[in-house]
Short mmCIF file of C-alpha atoms and ligand atoms in Angstrom, two decimals:
data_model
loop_
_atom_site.label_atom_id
_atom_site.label_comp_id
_atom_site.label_asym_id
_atom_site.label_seq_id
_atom_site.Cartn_x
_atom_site.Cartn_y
_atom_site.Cartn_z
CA UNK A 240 -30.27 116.23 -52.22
CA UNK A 241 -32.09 113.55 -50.72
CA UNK A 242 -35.72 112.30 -50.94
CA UNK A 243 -36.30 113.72 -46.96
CA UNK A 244 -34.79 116.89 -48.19
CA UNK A 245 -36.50 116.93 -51.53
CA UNK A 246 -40.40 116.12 -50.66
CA UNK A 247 -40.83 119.26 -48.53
CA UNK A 248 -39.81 121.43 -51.79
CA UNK A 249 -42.01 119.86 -53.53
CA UNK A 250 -45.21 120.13 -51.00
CA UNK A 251 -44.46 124.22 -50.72
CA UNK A 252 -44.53 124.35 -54.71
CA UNK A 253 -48.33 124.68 -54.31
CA UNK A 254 -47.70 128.16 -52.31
CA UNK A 255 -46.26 129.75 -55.53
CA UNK A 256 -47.64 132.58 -57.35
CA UNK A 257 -47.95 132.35 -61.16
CA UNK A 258 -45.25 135.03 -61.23
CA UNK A 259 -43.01 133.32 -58.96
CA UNK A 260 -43.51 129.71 -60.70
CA UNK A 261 -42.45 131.40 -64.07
CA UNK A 262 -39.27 132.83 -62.11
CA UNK A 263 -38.50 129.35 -60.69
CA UNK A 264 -38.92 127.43 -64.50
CA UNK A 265 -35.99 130.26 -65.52
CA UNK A 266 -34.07 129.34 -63.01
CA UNK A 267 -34.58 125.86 -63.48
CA UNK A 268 -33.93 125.95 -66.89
CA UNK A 269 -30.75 128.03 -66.08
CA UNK A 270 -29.13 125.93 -64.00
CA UNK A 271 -29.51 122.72 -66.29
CA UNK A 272 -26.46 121.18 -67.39
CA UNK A 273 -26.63 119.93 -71.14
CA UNK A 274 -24.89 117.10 -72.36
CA UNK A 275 -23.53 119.42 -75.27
CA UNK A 276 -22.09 122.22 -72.76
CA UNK A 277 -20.45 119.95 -70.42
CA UNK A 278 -18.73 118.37 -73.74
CA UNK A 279 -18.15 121.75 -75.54
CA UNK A 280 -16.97 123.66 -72.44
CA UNK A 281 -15.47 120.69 -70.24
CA UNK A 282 -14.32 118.44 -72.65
CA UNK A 283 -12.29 119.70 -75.45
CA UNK A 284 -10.08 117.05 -77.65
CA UNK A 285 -6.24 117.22 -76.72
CA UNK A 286 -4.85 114.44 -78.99
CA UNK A 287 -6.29 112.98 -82.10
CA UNK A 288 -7.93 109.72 -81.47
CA UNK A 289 -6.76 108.13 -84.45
CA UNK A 290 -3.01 108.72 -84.21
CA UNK A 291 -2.58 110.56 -81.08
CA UNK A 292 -1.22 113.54 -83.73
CA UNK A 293 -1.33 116.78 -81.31
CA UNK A 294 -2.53 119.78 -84.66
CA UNK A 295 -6.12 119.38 -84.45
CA UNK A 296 -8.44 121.67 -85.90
CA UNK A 297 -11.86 123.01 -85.19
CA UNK A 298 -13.70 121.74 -88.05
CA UNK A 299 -17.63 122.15 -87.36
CA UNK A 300 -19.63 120.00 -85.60
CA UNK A 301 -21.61 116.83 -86.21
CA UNK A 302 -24.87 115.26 -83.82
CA UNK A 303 -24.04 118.12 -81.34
CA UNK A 304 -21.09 117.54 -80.53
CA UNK A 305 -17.43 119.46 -81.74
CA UNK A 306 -16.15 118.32 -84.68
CA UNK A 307 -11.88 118.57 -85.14
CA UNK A 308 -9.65 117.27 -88.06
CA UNK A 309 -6.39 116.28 -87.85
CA UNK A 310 -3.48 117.91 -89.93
CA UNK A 311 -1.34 114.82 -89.37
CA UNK A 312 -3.92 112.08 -90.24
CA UNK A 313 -6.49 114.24 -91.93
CA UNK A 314 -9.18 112.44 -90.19
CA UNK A 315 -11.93 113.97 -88.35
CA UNK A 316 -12.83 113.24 -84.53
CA UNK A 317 -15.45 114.17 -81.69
CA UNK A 318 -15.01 114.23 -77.65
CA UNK A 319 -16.25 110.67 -77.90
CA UNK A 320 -14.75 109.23 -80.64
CA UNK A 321 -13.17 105.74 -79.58
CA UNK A 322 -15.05 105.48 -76.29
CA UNK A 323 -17.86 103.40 -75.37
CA UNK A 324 -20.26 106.14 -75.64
CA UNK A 325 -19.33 107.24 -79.72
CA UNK A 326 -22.24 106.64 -81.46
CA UNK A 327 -24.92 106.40 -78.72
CA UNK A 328 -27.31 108.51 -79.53
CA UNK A 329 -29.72 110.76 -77.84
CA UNK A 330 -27.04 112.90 -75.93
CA UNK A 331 -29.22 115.50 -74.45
CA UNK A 332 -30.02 112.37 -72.01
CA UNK A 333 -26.82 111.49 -70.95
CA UNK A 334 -26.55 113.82 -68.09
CA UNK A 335 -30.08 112.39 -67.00
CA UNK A 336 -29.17 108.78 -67.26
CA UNK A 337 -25.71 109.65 -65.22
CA UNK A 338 -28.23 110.60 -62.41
CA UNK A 339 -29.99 107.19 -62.30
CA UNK A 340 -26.37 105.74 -62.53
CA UNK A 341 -25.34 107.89 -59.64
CA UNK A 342 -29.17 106.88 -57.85
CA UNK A 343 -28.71 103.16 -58.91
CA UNK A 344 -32.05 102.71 -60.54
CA UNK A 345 -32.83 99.84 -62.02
CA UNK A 346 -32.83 99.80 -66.08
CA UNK A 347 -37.07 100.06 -65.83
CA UNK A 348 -37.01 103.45 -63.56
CA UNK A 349 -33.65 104.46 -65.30
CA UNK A 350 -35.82 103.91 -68.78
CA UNK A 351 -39.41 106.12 -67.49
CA UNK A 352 -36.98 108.84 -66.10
CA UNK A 353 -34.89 109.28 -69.53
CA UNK A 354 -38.05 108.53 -71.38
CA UNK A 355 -36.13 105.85 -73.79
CA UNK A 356 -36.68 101.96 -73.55
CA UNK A 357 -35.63 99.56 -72.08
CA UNK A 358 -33.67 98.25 -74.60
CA UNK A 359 -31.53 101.73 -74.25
CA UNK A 360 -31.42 102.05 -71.07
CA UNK A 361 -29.54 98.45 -70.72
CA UNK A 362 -27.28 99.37 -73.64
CA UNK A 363 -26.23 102.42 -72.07
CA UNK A 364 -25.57 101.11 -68.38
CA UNK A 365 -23.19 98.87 -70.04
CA UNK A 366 -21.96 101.70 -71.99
CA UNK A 367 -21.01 103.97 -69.30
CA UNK A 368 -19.72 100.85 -67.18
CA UNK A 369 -17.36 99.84 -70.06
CA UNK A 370 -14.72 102.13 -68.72
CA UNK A 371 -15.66 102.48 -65.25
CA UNK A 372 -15.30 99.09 -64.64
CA UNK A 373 -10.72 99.49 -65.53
CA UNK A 374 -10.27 102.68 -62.92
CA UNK A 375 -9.26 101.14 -60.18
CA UNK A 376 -6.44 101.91 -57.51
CA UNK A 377 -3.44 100.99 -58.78
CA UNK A 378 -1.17 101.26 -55.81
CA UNK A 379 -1.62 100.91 -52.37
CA UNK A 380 0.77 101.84 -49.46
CA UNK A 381 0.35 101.96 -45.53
CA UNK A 382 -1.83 99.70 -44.12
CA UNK A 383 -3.48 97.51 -46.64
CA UNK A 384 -6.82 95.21 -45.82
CA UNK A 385 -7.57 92.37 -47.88
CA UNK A 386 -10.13 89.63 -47.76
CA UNK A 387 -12.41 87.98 -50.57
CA UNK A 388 -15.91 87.85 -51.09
CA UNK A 389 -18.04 85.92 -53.11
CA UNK A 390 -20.61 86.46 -55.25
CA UNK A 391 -23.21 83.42 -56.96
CA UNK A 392 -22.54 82.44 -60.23
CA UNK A 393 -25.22 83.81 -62.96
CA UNK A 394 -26.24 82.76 -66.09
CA UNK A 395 -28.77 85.73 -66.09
CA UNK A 396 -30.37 87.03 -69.60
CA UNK A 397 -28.31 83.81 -71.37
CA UNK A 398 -30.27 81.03 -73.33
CA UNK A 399 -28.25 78.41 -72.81
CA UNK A 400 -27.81 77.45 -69.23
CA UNK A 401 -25.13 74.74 -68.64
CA UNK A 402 -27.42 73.93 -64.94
CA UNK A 403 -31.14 74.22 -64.44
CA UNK A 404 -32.25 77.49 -63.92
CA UNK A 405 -32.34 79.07 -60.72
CA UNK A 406 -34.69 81.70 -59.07
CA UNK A 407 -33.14 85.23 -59.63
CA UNK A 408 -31.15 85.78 -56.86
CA UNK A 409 -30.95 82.51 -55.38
CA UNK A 410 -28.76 80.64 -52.97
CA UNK A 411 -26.21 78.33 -54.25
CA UNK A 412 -25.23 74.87 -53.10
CA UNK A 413 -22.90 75.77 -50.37
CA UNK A 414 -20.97 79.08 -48.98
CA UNK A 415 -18.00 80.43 -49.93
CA UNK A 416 -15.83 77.41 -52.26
CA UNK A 417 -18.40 75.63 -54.36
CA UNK A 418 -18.28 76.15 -57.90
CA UNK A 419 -21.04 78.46 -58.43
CA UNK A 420 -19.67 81.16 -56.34
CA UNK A 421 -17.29 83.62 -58.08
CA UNK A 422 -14.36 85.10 -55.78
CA UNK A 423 -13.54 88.82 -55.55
CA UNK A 424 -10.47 89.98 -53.68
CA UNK A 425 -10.87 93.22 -52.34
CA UNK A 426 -8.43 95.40 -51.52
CA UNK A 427 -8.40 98.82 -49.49
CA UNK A 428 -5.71 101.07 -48.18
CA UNK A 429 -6.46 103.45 -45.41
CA UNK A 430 -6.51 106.69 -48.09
CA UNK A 431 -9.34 104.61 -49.08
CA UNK A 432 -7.86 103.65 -52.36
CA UNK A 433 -10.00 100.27 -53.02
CA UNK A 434 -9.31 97.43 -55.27
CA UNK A 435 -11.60 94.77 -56.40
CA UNK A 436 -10.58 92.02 -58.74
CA UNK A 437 -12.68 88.97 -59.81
CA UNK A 438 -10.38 85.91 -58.86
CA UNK A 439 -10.19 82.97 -61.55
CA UNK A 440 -9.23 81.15 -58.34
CA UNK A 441 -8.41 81.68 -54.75
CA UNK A 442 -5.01 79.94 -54.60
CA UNK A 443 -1.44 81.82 -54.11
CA UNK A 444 -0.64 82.47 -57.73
CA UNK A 445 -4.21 84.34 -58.16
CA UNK A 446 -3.96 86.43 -55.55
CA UNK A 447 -0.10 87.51 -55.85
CA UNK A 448 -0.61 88.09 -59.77
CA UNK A 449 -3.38 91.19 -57.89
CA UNK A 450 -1.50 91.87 -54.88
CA UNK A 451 2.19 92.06 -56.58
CA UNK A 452 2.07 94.99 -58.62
CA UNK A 453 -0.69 96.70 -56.42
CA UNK A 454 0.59 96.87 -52.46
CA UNK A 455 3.50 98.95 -51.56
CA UNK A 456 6.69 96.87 -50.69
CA UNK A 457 6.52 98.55 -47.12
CA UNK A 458 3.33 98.44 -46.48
CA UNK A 459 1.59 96.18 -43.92
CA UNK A 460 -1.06 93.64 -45.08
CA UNK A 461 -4.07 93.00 -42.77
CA UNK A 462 -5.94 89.76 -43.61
CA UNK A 463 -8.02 87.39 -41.85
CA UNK A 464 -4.73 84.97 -41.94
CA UNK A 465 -5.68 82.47 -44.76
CA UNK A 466 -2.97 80.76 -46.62
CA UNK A 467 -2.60 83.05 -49.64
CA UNK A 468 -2.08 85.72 -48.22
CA UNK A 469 0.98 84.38 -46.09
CA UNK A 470 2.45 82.86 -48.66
CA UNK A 471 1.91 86.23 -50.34
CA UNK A 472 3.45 87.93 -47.64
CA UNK A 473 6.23 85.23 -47.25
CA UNK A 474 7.48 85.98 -50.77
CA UNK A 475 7.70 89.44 -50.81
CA UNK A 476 8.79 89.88 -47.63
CA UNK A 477 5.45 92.42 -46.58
CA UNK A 478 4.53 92.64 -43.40
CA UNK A 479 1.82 90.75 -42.57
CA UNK A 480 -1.02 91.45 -39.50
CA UNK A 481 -3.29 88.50 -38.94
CA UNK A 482 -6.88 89.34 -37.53
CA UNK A 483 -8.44 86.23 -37.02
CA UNK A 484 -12.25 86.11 -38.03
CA UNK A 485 -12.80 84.35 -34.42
CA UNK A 486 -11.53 86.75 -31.54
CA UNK A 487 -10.91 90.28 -31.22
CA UNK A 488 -11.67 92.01 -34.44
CA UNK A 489 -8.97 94.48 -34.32
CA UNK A 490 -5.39 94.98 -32.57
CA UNK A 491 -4.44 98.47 -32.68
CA UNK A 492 -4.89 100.26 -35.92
CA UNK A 493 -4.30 96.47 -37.45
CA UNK A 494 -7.86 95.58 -38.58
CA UNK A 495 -10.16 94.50 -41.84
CA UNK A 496 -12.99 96.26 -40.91
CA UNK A 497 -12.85 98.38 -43.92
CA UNK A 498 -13.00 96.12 -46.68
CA UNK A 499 -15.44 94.01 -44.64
CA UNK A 500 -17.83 97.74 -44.15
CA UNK A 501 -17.03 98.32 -48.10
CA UNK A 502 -18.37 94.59 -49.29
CA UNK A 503 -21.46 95.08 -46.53
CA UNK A 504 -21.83 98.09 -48.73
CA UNK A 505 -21.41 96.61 -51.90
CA UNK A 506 -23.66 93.47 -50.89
CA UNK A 507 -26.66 95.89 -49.43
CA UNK A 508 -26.24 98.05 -53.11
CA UNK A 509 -26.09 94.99 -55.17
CA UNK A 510 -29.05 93.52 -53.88
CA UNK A 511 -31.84 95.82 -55.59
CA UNK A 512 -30.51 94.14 -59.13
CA UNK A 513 -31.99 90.36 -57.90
CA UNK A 514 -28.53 88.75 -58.53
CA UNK A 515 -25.89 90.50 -61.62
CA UNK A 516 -24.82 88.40 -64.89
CA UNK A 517 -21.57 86.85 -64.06
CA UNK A 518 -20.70 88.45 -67.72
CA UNK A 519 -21.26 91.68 -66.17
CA UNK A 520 -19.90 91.51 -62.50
CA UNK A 521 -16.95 93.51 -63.36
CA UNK A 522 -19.31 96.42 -64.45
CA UNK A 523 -21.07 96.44 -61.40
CA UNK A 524 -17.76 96.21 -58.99
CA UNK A 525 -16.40 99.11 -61.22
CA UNK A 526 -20.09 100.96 -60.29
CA UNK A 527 -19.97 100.60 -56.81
CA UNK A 528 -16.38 101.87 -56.60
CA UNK A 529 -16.82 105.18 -58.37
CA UNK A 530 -19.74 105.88 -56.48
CA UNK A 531 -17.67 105.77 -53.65
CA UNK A 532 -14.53 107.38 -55.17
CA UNK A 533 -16.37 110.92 -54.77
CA UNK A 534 -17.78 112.10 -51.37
CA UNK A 535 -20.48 113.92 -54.18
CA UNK A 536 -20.51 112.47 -57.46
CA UNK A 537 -22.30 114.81 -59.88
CA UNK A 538 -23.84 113.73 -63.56
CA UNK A 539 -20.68 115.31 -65.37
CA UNK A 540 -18.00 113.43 -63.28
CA UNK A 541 -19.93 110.18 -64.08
CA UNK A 542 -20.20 110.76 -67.38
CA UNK A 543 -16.42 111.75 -67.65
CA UNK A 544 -15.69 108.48 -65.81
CA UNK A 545 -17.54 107.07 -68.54
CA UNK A 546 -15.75 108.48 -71.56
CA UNK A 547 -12.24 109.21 -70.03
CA UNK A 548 -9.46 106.10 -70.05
CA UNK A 549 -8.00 107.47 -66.85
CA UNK A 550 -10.49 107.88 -63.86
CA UNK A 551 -10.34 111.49 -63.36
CA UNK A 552 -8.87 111.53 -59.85
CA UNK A 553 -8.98 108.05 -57.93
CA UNK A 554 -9.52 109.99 -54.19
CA UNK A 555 -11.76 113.04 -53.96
CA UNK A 556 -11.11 114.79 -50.33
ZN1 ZN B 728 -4.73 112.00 -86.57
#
């Protein structure tokens, strides 16, 4: 639900009778999702994490969570054992703080919702990004856009700066090639299946090493025409469609205008951060494309994102 939707709810509250606001804190308090029943119900352990043995046990549980012991290995696991979130503690917040993911808050009004610090709330947005950031696309077929896109370089939250400092979010020397601005390629199919990889370096070898294993061998590759991606093209022998940035922006159904809408996205999102950690860009390309993997991401599928190696279904229709 949106704010617009939200605020009138909140204005008619004031009409309740006591009777009726008790009947609406049941409900409320009903239809609350814990942390512990979306791992206890949802989330049940197939494989021990330890040696991927398949006889586990029930054997208690430990910090909330179900506890299991392996026959094979003898040793005992939970849900979250060997991903990013084991050990974070707190879990009757999680759900919460997958909300301010899913709302993009920044770590201060992430923080004052959860009531935790600051501290936390930065540990665990890295946390949950940790395995986020790998589920990507990993093949793409049909017609295929691809452009890059640059973001600056930032040394943001490090001591040492190798340059003088710049002001958050700043503008760098010039657009596009210079030295402080790190390349992206992305890369999105018409299922919507999106790719977006940080580029060492925009040359051939760079972006086939992406593009090889990821496009479909009869696909057709829109681009805006530069070199790499002809060469690209050249070598594998994919069609290629060249929409040139000057001219008519589309010919046919042979057009970039989705990866250009889904970095104007990306760009618009980004900018209530004040410029990302370079360290961390990878995090916050892996954000941005689960929040538009689902037309309705919920708290649970975030969180499952967050714990689960494999994204749980890369298109949501
Ligand atoms: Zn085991």
């Amino acid at each position: 639900m949106n704010e617009q939707q939200f605020t009138p709810i909140l204005q008619t509250l004031i009409l309740l009778s006591p009777s009726q606001r008790q009947r609406l804190h049941q409900a409320l308090a009903k239809s609350e999702t814990s942390t512990e029943e979306v791992l206890t119900t949802q989330f049940t352990l197939q494989k021990c994490p330890h040696c991927l043995g398949t006889q586990l046990k029930p054997w208690g549980s430990s910090h909330g969570l179900p506890r299991y012991r392996c026959a094979a290995c003898l040793k005992t696991s939970n849900p979250l054992t060997k991903t990013p979130l084991a050990r974070l503690r707190q879990p009757d917040k999680w759900l919460v703080y997958a909300q301010a993911l899913i709302d993009g808050l920044s770590i201060r009004k992430a923080a004052v919702l959860c009531n935790i610090d600051k501290n936390t709330a930065f540990l665990w947005r890295h946390r949950f990004l940790t395995m986020i950031k790998s589920h990507q696309a990993l093949h793409e077929e049909g017609i295929v856009e691809a452009d890059e896109t640059f973001f600056l370089e930032s040394f943001k939250g490090q001591r040492h700066l190798s340059r003088p400092a710049r002001k958050r979010g700043g503008v760098g020397k010039t657009r596009g090639t210079s030295d402080d601005q790190i390349p992206v390629l992305v890369v999105r199919d018409r299922h919507k299946s999106t790719v977006t990889v940080i580029l060492e370096k925009v040359d051939a070898a760079h972006v086939k090493a992406v593009l090889a294993p990821l496009v479909d061998k009869d696909s057709v590759l829109c681009t805006d025409g530069a070199a790499v991606y002809s060469s690209f093209c050249k070598a594998t022998g994919i069609k290629h469609e060249v929409i040139p940035s000057k001219g008519p922006r589309a010919r046919g159904a042979f057009h970039i205008q989705n990866v250009n809408a889904f970095d104007s996205r990306l760009k618009e999102w980004m900018r209530r951060f004040h410029g990302v950690a370079t360290k961390y860009l990878a995090n916050y390309l892996g954000w941005r494309r689960v929040l538009e993997r689902y037309q309705a991401i919920r708290p649970d599928i975030l969180f499952f994102e967050a714990v689960r190696r494999k994204p749980q279904q890369l298109i949501q229709t």
